[in-house]
Tab-separated table of C-alpha atoms in Angstrom:
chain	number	residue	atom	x	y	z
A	150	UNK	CA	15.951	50.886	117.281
A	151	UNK	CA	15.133	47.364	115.798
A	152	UNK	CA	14.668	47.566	111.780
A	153	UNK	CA	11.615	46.271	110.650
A	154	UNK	CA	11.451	43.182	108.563
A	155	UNK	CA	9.123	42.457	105.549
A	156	UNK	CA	7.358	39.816	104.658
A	157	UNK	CA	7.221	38.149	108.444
A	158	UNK	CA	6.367	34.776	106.235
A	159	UNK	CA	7.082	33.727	103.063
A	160	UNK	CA	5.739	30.236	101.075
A	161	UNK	CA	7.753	29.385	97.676
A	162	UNK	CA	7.665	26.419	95.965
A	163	UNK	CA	11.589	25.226	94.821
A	164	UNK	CA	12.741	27.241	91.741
A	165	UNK	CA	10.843	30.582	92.988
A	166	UNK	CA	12.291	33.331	94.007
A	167	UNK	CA	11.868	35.642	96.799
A	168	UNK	CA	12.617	38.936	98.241
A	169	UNK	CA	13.252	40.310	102.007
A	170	UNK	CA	13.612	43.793	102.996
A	171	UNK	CA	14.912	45.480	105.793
A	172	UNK	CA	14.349	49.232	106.369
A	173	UNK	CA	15.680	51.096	109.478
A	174	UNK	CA	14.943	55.104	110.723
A	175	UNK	CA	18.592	55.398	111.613
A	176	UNK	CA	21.442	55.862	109.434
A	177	UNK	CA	23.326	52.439	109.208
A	178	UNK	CA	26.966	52.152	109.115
A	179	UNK	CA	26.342	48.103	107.787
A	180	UNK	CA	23.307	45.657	107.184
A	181	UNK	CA	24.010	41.599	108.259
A	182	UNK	CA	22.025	38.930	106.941
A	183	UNK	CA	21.919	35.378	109.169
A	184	UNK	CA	19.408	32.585	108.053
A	185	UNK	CA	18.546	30.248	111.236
A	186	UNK	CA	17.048	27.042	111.196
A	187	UNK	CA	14.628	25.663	113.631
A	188	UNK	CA	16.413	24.471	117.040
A	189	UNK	CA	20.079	25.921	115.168
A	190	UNK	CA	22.359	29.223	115.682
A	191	UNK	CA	21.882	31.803	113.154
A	192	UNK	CA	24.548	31.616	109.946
A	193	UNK	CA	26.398	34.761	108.400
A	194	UNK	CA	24.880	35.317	104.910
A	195	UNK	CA	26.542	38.036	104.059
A	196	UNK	CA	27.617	42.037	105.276
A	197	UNK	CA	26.934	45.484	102.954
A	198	UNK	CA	28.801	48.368	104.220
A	199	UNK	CA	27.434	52.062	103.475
A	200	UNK	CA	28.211	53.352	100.276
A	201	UNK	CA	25.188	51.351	98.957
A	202	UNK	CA	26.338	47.937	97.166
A	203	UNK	CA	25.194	45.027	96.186
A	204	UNK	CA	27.001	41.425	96.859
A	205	UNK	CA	25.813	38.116	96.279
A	206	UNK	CA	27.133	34.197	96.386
A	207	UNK	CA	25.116	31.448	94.635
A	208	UNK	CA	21.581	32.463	94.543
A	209	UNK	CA	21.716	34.572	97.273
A	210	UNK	CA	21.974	38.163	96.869
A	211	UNK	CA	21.496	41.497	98.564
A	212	UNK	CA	21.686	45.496	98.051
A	213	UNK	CA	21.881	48.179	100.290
A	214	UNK	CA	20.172	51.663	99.329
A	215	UNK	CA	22.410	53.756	101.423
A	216	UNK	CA	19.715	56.715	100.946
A	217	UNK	CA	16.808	55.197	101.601
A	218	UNK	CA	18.576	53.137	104.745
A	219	UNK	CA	17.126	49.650	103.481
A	220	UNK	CA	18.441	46.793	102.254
A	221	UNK	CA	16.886	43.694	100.163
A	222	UNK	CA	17.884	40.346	100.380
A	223	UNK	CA	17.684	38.678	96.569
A	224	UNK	CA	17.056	34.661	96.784
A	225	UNK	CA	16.536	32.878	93.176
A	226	UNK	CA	15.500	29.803	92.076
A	227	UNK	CA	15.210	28.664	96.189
A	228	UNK	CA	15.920	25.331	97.053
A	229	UNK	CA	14.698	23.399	100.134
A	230	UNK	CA	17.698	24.309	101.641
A	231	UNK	CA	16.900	27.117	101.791
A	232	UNK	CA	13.878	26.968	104.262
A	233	UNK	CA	14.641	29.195	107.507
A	234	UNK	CA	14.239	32.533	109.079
A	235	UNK	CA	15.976	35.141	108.017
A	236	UNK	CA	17.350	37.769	110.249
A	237	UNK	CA	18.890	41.342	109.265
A	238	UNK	CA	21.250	42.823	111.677
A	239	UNK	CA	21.585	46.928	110.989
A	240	UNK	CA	24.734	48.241	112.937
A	241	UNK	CA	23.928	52.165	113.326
A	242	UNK	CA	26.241	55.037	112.256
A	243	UNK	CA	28.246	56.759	115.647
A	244	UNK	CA	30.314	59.505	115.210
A	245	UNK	CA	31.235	58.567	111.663
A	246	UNK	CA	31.828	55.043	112.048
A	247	UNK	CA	29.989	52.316	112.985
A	248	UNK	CA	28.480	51.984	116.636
A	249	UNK	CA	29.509	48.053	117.490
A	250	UNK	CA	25.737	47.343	118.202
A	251	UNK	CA	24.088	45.298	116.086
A	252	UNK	CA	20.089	44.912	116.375
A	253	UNK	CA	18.151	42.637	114.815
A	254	UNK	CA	14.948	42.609	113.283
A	255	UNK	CA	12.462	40.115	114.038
A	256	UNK	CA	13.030	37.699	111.484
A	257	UNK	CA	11.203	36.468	108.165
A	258	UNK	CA	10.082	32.854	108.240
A	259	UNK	CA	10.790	31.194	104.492
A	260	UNK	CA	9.006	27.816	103.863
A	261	UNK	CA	10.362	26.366	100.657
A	262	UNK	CA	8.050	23.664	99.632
A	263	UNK	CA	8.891	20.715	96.978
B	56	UNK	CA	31.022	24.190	113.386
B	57	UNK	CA	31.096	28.185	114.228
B	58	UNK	CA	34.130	27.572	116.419
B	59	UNK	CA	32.374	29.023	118.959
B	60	UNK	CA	31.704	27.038	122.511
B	61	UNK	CA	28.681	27.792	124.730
B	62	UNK	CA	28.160	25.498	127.914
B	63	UNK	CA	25.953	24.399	128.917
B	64	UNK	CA	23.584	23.283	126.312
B	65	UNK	CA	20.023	23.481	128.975
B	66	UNK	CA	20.081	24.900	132.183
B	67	UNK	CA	16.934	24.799	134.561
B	68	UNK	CA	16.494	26.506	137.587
B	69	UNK	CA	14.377	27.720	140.066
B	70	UNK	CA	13.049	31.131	140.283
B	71	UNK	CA	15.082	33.390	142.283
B	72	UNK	CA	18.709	31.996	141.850
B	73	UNK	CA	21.329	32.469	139.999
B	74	UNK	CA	23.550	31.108	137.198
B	75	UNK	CA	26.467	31.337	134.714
B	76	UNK	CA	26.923	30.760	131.493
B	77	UNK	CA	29.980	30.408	129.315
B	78	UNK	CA	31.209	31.222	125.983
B	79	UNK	CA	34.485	30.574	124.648
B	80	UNK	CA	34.958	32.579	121.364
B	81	UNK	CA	36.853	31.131	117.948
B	82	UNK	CA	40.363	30.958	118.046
B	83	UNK	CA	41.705	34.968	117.285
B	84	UNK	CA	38.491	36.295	117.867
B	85	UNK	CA	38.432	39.587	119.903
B	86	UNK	CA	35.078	40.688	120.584
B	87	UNK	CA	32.332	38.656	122.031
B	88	UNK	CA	28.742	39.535	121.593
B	89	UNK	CA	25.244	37.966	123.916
B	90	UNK	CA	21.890	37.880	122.972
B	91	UNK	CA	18.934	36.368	124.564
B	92	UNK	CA	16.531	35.110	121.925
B	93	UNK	CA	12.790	34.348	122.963
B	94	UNK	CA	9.740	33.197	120.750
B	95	UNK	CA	8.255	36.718	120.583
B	96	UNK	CA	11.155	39.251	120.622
B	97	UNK	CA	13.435	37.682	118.406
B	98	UNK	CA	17.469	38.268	118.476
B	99	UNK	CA	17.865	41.054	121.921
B	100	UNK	CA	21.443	42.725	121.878
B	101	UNK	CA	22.585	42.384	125.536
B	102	UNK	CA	26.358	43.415	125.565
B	103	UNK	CA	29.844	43.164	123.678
B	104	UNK	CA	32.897	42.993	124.287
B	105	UNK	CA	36.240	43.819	123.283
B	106	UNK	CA	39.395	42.358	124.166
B	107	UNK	CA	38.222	42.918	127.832
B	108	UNK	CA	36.986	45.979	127.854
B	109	UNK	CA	33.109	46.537	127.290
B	110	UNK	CA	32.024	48.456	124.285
B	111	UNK	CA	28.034	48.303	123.528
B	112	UNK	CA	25.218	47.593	125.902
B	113	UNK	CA	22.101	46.905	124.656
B	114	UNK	CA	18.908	46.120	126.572
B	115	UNK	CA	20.491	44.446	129.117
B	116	UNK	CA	18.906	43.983	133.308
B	117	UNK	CA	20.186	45.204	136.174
B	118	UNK	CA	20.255	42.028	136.930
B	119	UNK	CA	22.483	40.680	134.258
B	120	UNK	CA	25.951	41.021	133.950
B	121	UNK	CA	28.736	39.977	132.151
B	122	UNK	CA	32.182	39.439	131.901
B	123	UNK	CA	35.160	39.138	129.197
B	124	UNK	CA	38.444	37.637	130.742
B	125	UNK	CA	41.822	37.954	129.928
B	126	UNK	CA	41.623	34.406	127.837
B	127	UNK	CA	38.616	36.047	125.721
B	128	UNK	CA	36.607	33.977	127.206
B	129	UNK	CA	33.472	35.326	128.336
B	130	UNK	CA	30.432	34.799	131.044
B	131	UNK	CA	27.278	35.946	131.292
B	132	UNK	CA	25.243	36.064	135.045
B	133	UNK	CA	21.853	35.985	135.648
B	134	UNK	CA	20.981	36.594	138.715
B	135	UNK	CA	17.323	36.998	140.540
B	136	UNK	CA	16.137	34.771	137.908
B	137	UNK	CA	12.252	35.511	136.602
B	138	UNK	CA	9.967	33.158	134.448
B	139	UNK	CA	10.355	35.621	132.039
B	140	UNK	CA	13.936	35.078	131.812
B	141	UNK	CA	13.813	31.760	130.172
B	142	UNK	CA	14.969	32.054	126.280
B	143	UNK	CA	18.084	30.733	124.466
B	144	UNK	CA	21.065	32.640	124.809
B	145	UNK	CA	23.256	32.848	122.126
B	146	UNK	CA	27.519	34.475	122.273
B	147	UNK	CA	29.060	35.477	119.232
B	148	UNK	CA	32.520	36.401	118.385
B	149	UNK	CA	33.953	37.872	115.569
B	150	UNK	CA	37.257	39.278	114.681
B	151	UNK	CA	37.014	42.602	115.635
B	152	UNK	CA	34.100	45.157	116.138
B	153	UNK	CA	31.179	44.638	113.698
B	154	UNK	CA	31.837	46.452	110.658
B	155	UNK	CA	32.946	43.935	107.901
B	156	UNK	CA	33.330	41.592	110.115
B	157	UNK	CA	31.023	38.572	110.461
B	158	UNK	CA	29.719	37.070	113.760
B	159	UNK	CA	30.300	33.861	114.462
B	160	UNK	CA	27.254	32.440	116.896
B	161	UNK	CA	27.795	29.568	119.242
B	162	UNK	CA	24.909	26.838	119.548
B	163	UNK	CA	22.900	28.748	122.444
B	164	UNK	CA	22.563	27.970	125.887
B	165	UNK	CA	18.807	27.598	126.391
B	166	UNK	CA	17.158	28.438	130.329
B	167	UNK	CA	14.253	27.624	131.347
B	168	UNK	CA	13.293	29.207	135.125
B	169	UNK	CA	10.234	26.980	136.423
């Protein structure tokens, strides 16, 4: 079952920050995050494993609310760079562990404008 | 550079035929993942695979299949091709099964089926 994405589309201007969610019906065994630029693969962000944590690198950040089965991805002060679409990838609980599936939603497009 | 190596880049074909393509994971990567990605449905899960042996299917055709070889490397056939089969498709590979582990997404091998 594909976990839905929110916002679909996102304008900042650079220095703003941002939030994406991800929410799924299923219990997750992990949440991926991939950013992909236009006409490029998709590029690991970053991976939250149940137990509900939060990681982050830079400016980039992300949780995981093992109860509620969603996860947030934190970007601050965005740069241009960081213009994309952002993909989360939920890998479903099987039989305790994880299921080796991972579905992705359908993407948030970021604009970061100067 | 993910490491990993799709060929080829574009493929065009005719409706009704068949083709291959190829995906040659990063070096000590076990499991190779497809997914066909198209303007409206985003990232599909097709199939992975581990060291050989198949271990997830997604939403793959009857008339798809794939294979992972004793290298690692892996192909993916198309066969009976439809319009509606043109899209990029991406491999992955990642260390082991999902998890904590990362995937690792080649550059795509985009179809187009006139």
């Amino acid at each position: 079952q594909q976990p839905v994405q929110s916002p679909q589309a996102v304008i900042l201007r650079e220095g703003e920050d941002a939030v994406i969610n991800c929410s799924s019906s299923k219990a997750l065994y992990s949440v991926h995050w991939y950013r992909q630029k236009h006409g490029e693969a998709p590029v690991f962000l970053m991976i939250l494993l149940k137990g509900g944590e939060q990681k982050g690198h830079d400016k980039i950040s992300a949780s995981f609310n093992e109860k509620k089965q969603q996860s947030s991805l934190y970007l601050t002060a965005s740069q241009l760079s960081y213009s994309g679409t952002y993909f989360c990838g939920t890998e479903f609980m099987s039989s305790g562990a994880g299921s080796y599936q991972l579905t992705f939603g359908k993407g948030t497009k970021l604009s970061v404008i100067p | 550079d993910s490491g990993v190596t799709q060929t080829p880049k574009h493929l065009i074909t005719a409706t009704g035929q068949r083709v291959t393509l190829r995906c040659s994971p990063r070096s000590g990567d076990l499991s190779v993942y497809w997914y066909q990605q198209s303007l409206d449905q985003g990232l599909q899960f097709l199939i992975q695979y581990y060291n050989g042996e198949e271990r997830a299917k997604g939403n793959i055709l009857e008339r798809f299949s794939a294979q992972q070889f004793p290298d690692l490397h892996s192909e993916l056939n198309l066969s009976s091709l439809e319009l509606g089969d043109s899209a990029l498709y991406f491999c992955a590979s990642s260390v082991e099964g999902l998890g904590d582990s990362p995937l690792h997404f080649g550059n795509g091998t985009r179809l187009t089926v006139t």
